[in-house]
Coordinates of C-alpha atoms in Angstrom, one line a residue:
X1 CA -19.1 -43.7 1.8
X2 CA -16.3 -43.5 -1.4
X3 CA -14.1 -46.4 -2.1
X4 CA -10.5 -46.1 -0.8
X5 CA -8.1 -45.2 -3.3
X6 CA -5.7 -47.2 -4.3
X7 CA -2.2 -45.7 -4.2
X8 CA -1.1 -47.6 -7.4
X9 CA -3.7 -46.4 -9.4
X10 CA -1.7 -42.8 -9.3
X11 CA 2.0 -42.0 -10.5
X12 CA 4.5 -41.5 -8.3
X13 CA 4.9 -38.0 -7.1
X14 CA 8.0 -35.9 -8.4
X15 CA 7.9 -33.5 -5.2
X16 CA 9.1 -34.2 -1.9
X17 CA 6.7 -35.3 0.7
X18 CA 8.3 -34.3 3.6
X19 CA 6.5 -31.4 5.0
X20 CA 7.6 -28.1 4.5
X21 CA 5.8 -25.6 6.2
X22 CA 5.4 -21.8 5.7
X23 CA 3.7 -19.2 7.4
X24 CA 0.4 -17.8 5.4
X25 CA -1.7 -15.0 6.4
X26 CA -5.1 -16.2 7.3
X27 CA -7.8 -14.2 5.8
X28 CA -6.6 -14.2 2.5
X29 CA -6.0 -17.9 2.7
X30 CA -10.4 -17.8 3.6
X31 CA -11.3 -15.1 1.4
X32 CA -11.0 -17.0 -1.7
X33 CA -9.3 -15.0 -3.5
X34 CA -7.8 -17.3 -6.1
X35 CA -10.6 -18.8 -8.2
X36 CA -9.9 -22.9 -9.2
X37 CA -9.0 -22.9 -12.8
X38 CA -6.3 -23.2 -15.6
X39 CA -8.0 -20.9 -17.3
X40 CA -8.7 -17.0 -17.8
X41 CA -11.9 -16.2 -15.8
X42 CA -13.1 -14.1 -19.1
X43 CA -17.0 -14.0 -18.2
X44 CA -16.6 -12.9 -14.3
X45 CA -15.1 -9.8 -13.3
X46 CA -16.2 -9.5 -9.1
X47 CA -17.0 -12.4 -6.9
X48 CA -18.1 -12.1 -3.8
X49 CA -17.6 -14.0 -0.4
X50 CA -20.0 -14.1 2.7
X51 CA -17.4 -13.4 5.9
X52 CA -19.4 -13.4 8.5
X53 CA -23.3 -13.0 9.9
X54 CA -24.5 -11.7 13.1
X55 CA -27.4 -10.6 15.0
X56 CA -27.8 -6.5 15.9
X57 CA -29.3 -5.6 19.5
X58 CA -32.1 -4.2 17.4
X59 CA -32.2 -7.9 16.1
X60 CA -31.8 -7.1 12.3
X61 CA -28.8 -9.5 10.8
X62 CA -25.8 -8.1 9.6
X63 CA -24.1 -9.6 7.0
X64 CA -20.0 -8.7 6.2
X65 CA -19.1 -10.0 2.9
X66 CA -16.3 -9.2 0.6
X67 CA -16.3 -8.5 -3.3
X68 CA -13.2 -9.2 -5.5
X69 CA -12.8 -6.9 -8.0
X70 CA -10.9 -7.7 -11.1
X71 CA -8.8 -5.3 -13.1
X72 CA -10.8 -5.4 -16.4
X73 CA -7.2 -5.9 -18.5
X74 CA -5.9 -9.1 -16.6
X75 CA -8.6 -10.6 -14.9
X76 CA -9.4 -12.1 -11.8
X77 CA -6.8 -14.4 -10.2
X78 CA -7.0 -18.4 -11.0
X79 CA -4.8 -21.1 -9.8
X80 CA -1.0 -19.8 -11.5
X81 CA -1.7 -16.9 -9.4
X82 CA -2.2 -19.1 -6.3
X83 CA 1.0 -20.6 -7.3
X84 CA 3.3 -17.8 -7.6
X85 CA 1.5 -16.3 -4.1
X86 CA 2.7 -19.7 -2.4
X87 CA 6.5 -18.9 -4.0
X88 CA 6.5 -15.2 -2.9
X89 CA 5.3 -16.6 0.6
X90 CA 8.4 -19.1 0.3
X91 CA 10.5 -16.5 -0.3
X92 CA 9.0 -14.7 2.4
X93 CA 9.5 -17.3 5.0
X94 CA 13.4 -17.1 4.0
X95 CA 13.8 -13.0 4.4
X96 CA 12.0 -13.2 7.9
X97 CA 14.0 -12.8 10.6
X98 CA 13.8 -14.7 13.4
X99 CA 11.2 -12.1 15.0
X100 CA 9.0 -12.0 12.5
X101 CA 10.2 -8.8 10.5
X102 CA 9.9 -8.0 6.7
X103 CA 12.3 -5.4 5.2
X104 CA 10.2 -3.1 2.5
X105 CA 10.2 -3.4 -0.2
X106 CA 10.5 -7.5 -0.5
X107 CA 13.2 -8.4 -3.3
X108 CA 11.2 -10.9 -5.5
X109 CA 14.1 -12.3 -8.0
X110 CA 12.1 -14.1 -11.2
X111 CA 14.1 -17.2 -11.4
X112 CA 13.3 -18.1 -7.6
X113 CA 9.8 -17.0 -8.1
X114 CA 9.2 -18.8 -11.0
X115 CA 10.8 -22.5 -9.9
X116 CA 9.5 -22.0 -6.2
X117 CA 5.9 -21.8 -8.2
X118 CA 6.7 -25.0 -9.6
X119 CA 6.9 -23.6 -13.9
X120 CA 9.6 -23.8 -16.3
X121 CA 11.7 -20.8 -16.5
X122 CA 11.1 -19.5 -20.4
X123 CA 10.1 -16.5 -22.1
X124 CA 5.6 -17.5 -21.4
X125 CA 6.5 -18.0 -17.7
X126 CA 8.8 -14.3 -17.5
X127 CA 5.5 -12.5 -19.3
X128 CA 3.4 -14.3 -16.9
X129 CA 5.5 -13.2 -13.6
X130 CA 4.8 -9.4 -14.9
X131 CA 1.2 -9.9 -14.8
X132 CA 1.1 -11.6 -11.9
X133 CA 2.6 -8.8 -10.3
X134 CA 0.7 -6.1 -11.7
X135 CA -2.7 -8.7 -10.9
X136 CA -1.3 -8.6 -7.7
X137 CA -1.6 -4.9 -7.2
X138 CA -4.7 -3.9 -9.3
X139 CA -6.9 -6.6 -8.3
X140 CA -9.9 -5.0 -5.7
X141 CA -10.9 -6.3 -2.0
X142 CA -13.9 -4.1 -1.3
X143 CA -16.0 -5.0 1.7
X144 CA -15.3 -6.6 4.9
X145 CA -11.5 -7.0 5.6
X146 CA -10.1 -9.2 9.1
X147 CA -8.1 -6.7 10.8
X148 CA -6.0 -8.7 13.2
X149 CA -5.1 -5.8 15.3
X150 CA -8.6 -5.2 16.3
X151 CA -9.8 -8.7 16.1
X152 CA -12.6 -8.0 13.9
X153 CA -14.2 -7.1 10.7
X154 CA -13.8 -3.5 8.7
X155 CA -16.4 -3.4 7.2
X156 CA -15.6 -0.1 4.8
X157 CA -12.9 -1.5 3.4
X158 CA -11.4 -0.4 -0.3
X159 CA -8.1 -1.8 -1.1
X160 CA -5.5 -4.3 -2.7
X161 CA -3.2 -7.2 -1.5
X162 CA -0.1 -5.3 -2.9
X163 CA -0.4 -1.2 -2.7
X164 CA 2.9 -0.6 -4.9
X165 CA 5.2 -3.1 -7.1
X166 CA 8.2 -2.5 -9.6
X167 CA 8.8 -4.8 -11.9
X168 CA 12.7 -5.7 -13.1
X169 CA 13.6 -2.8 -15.5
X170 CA 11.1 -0.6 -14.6
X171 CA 12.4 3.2 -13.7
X172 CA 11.4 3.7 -10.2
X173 CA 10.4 6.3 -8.1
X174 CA 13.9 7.9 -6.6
X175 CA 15.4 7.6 -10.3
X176 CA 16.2 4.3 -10.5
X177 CA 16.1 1.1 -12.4
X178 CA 14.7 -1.9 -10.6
X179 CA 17.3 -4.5 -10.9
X180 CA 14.8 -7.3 -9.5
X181 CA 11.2 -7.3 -8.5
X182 CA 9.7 -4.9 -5.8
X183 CA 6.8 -5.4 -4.1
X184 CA 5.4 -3.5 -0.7
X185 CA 2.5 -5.9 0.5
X186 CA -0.6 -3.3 1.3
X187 CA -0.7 -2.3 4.7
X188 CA -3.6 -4.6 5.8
X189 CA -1.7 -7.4 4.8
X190 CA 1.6 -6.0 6.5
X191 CA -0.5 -5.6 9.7
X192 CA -2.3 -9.0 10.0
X193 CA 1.3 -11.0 9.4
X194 CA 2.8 -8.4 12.4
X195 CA 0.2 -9.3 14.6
X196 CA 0.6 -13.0 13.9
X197 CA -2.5 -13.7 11.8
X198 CA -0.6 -16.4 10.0
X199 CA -0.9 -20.3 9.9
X200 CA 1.5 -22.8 8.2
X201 CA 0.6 -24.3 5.1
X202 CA 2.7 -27.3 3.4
X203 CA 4.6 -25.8 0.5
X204 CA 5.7 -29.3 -0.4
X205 CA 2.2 -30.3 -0.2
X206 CA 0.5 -27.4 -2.3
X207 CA 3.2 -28.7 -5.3
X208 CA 2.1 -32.1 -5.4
X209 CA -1.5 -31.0 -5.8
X210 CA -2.2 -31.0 -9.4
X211 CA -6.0 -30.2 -9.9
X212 CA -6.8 -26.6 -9.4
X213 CA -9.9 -27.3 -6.8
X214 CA -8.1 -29.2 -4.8
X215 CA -5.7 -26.7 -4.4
X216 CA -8.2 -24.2 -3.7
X217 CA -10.3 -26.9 -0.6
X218 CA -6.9 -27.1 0.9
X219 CA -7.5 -24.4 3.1
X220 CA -10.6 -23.9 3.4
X221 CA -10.8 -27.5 4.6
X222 CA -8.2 -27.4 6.9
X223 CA -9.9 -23.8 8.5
X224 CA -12.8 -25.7 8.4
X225 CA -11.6 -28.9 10.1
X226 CA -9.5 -26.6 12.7
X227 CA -12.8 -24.4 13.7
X228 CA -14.7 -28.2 14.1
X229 CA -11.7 -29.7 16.5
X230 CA -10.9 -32.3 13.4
X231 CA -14.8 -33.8 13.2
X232 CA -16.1 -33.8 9.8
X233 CA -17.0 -30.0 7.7
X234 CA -20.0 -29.4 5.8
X235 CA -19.6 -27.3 2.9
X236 CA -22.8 -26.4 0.5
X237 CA -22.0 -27.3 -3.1
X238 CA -24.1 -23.7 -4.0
X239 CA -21.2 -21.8 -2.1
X240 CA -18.5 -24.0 -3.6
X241 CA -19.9 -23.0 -6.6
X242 CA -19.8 -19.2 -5.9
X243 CA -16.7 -19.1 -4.6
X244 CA -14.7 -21.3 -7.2
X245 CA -16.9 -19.7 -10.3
X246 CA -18.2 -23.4 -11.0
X247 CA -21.4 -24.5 -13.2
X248 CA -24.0 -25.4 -10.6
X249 CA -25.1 -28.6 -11.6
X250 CA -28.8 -30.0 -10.0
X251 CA -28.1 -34.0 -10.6
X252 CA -25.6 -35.4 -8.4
X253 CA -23.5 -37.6 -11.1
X254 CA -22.4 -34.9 -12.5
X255 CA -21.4 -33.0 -9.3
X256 CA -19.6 -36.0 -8.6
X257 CA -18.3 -36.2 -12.0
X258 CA -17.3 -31.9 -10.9
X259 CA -15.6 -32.1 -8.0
X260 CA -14.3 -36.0 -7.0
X261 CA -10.9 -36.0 -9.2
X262 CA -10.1 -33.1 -6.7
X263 CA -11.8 -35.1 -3.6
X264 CA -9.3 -38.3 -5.0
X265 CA -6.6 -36.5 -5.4
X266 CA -7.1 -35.1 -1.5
X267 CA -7.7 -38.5 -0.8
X268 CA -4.3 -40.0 -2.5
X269 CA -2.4 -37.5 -0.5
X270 CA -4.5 -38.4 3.0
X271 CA -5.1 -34.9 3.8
X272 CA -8.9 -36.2 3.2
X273 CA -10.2 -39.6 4.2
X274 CA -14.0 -39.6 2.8
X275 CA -16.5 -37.2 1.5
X276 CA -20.4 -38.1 1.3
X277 CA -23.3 -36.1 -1.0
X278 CA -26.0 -35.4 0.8
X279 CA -29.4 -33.3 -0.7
X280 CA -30.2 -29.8 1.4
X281 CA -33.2 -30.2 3.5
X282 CA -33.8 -26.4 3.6
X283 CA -36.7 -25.5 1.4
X284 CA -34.9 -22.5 0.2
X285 CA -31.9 -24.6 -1.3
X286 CA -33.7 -28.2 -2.3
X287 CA -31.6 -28.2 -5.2
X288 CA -28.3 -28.0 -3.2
X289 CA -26.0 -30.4 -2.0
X290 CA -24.3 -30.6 1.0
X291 CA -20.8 -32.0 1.4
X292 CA -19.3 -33.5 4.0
X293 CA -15.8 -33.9 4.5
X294 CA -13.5 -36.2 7.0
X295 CA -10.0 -35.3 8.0
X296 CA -7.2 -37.4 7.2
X297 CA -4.3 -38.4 8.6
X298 CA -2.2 -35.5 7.7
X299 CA -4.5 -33.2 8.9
X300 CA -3.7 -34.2 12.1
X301 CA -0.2 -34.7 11.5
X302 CA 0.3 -31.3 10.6
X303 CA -1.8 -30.4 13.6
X304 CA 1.2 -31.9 15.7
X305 CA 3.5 -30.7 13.9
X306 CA 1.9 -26.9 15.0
X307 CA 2.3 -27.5 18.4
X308 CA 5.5 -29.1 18.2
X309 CA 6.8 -25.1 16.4
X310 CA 4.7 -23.3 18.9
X311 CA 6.5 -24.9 21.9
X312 CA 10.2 -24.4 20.2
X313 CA 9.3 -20.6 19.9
X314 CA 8.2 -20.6 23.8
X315 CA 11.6 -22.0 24.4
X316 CA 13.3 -19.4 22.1
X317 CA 10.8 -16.7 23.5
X318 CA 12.6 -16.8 26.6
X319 CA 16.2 -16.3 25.4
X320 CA 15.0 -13.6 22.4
X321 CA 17.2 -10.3 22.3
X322 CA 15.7 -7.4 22.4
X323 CA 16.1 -4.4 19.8
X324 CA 19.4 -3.8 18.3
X325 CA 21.5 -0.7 19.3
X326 CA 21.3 2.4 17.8
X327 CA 23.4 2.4 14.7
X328 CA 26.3 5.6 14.6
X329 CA 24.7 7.1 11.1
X330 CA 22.4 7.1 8.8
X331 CA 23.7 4.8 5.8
X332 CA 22.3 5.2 2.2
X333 CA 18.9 3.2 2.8
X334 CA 18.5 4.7 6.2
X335 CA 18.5 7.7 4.4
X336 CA 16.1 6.5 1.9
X337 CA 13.9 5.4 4.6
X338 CA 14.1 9.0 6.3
X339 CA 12.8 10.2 3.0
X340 CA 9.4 8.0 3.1
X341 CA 9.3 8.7 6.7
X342 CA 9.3 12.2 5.6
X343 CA 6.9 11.8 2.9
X344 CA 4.1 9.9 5.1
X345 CA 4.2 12.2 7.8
X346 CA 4.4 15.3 6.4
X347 CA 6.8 16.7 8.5
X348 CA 9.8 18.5 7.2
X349 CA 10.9 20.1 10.1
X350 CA 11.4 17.3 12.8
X351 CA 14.4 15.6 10.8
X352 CA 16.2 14.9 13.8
X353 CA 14.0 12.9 15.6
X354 CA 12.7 10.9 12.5
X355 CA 16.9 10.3 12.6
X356 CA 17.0 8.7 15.7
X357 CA 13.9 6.9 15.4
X358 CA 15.4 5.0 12.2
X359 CA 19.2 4.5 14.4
X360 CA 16.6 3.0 17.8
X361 CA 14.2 0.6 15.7
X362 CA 14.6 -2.3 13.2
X363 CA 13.8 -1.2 9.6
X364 CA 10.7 -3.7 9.3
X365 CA 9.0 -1.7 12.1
X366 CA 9.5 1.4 10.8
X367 CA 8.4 0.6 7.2
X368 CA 5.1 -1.6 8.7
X369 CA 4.7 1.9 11.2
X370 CA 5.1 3.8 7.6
X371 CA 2.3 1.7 6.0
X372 CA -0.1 2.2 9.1
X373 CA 0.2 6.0 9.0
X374 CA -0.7 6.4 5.0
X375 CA -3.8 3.6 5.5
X376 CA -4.5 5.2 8.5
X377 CA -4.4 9.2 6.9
X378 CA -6.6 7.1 4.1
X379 CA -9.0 6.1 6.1
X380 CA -9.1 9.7 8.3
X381 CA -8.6 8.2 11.3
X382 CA -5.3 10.7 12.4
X383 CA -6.8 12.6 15.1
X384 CA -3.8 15.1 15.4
X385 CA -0.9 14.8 12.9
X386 CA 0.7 12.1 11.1
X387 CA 4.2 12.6 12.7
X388 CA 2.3 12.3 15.7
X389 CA 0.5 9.1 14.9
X390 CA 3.5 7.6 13.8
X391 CA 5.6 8.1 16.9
X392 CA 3.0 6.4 18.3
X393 CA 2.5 3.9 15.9
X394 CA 6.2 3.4 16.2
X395 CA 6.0 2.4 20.0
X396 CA 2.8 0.6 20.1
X397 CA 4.8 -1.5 17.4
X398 CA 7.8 -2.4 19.2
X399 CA 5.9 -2.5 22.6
X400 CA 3.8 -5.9 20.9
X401 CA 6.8 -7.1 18.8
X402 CA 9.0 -7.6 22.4
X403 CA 6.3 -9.6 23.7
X404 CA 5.0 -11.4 20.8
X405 CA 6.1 -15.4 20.0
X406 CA 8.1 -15.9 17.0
X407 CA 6.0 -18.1 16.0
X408 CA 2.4 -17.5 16.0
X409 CA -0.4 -19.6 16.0
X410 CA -3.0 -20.0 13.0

């Protein structure tokens, strides 16, 4: 067993430690997507992560695994990446109405995003937001994907986490100049945070965090600890290694000396109350290590605090309104809408009843029911026409979002 930390052996914390939760969407939070480092990943352009593995009926295993593919110009994405995703999900959480909608595209001003990320606004930080953004939308997902809407793996999967972005100043496509950020989250993403894949994460608690693998066990420890009902997880120090683009050391002081300032600094916070080393028995990894973590008490605090939200949105369920009345006419954005609605379907000559679809339906549905029809044209699965598809996309949407909490669980 480790030694308790002593509290007084740390400074005191300049961030709040009252929790602050946001909503995340789950399988990028699992995909490791964000590699653990203050550094440039120079040497590594793809990673690769093992989803899932099953047995076929003709008993062969399948395994679904991911790659992610950097963009050969700015790299793969490291920790200030993480940070600025946990500050456009802040600023998500603010934009969401109360039934879960996101207007397209999402406004990202770079002052917020910048000082919600925790930097120092300055000229470094401004050039860094840019290439965040354009990381954001260039980086690859190829492989196996979690589609919430079908509760499983696609396994055929070829895509980003953002499918289109402007960046402040930037001429954009109907002619004009972005006067903030623009970003339109790719459809998968869209989807999974429709159908509730989310889970909360503590902002507040993500800030604190100073050491880049810490950051980057947060949750995969607390998925970890929430699939075991809170008993201790076992992670391999070989996959730790894969994922987070470590050195795989064979002698255990210097794992130790690797990964326990992050296991301390878990520790300091009580998210983590003890790790233990332990050598593989498998004959196939003897020079592994596996690691085993314990919950701590604000695991389960935060586990309480879950409940406690998903009860209040039972309550509020109950009282929700339902959509809002048709609107008289089309203003200028509705018009602008009609236009992409035009575009995705292909269909010039039903005007009209695109027009009353945008003056019946909240724009968030229509723009997530826009983003459906182009992945699914992408991926051929239109068995008639697109208009068709997304009239139907348009009801299956609003159909779900009636009955759906508005607040999911994890």
């Amino acid at each position: 067993m480790q030694r308790e930390v002593q509290p007084a052996l740390f400074p005191k914390t300049e961030h709040a430690t009252v929790p602050n939760y946001i909503q995340a969407e789950v399988f990028l939070e699992n995909l490791g997507f964000f590699t653990p480092s203050s550094r440039r990943v120079k040497r590594h352009l793809t990673k690769e992560k093992v989803l899932a593995e099953r047995v076929n009926p003709d008993g062969t295993k399948h395994i679904t695994k991911t790659i992610i593919s950097a963009n050969a110009l700015f790299g793969l994405p490291i920790t200030s990446d993480l940070d600025y995703y946990r500050a456009f999900l802040k600023i998500c959480d603010e934009i969401v109405d109360r039934d879960g909608r996101l207007d397209l595209p999402i406004a990202i001003p770079t002052r917020a995003l910048i000082r919600y990320a925790g930097k120092v606004e300055n000229a470094r930080e401004r050039k860094e937001i840019r290439a965040w953004i354009r990381r954001m939308t260039l980086t690859g997902i190829i492989g196996g994907i979690c589609q919430a809407k079908s509760k499983d793996y696609n396994d055929g999967f070829v895509g980003t986490l953002s499918s289109q972005a402007y960046i402040r100043g930037e001429r954009m496509r109907n002619g004009k100049t972005a006067e903030m950020n623009y970003i339109w989250p790719a459809p998968w993403w869209l989807s999974n945070f429709f159908y509730r894949y989310l889970r909360p994460f503590d902002y507040n608690f993500h800030q604190r965090l100073r050491k880049p693998i810490a950051k980057a066990l947060y949750p995969i420890l607390e998925t970890g600890w929430y699939a075991s009902a809170g008993h201790p997880y076992t992670k391999s120090y070989r996959d730790l290694c894969t994922e987070f683009l470590l050195a795989e050391h064979r002698h255990l002081p210097l794992v130790k000396q690797q990964l326990d300032p992050a296991h301390q600094e878990l520790q300091r916070e009580h998210f983590l109350a003890d790790w233990q080393y332990r050598k593989a028995t498998n004959n196939a990894s003897k020079h592994d290590f596996i690691v085993a973590y314990v919950p701590g008490r604000k695991f389960f605090e935060d586990q309480h605090a879950r409940k406690a939200r998903q009860q209040l949105a039972e309550q509020l369920t109950r009282a929700r309104k339902r959509l809002p009345a048709p609107q008289p006419e089309l203003t200028g954005a509705e018009q602008t809408l009609l236009d992409e609605i035009l575009a995705a379907c292909g269909d010039q000559d039903n005007r009209t009843a695109y027009a009353k679809v945008i003056r019946a339906y909240p724009e968030g549905l229509l723009w997530m029911a826009i983003s459906e029809t182009r992945q699914a044209s992408r991926e051929r699965r239109v068995t008639k026409t697109r208009g068709a598809y997304f009239m139907a996309t348009v009801k299956d949407l609003a159909a779900r979002w009636a009955a759906a909490p508005s607040t999911p669980s994890p």
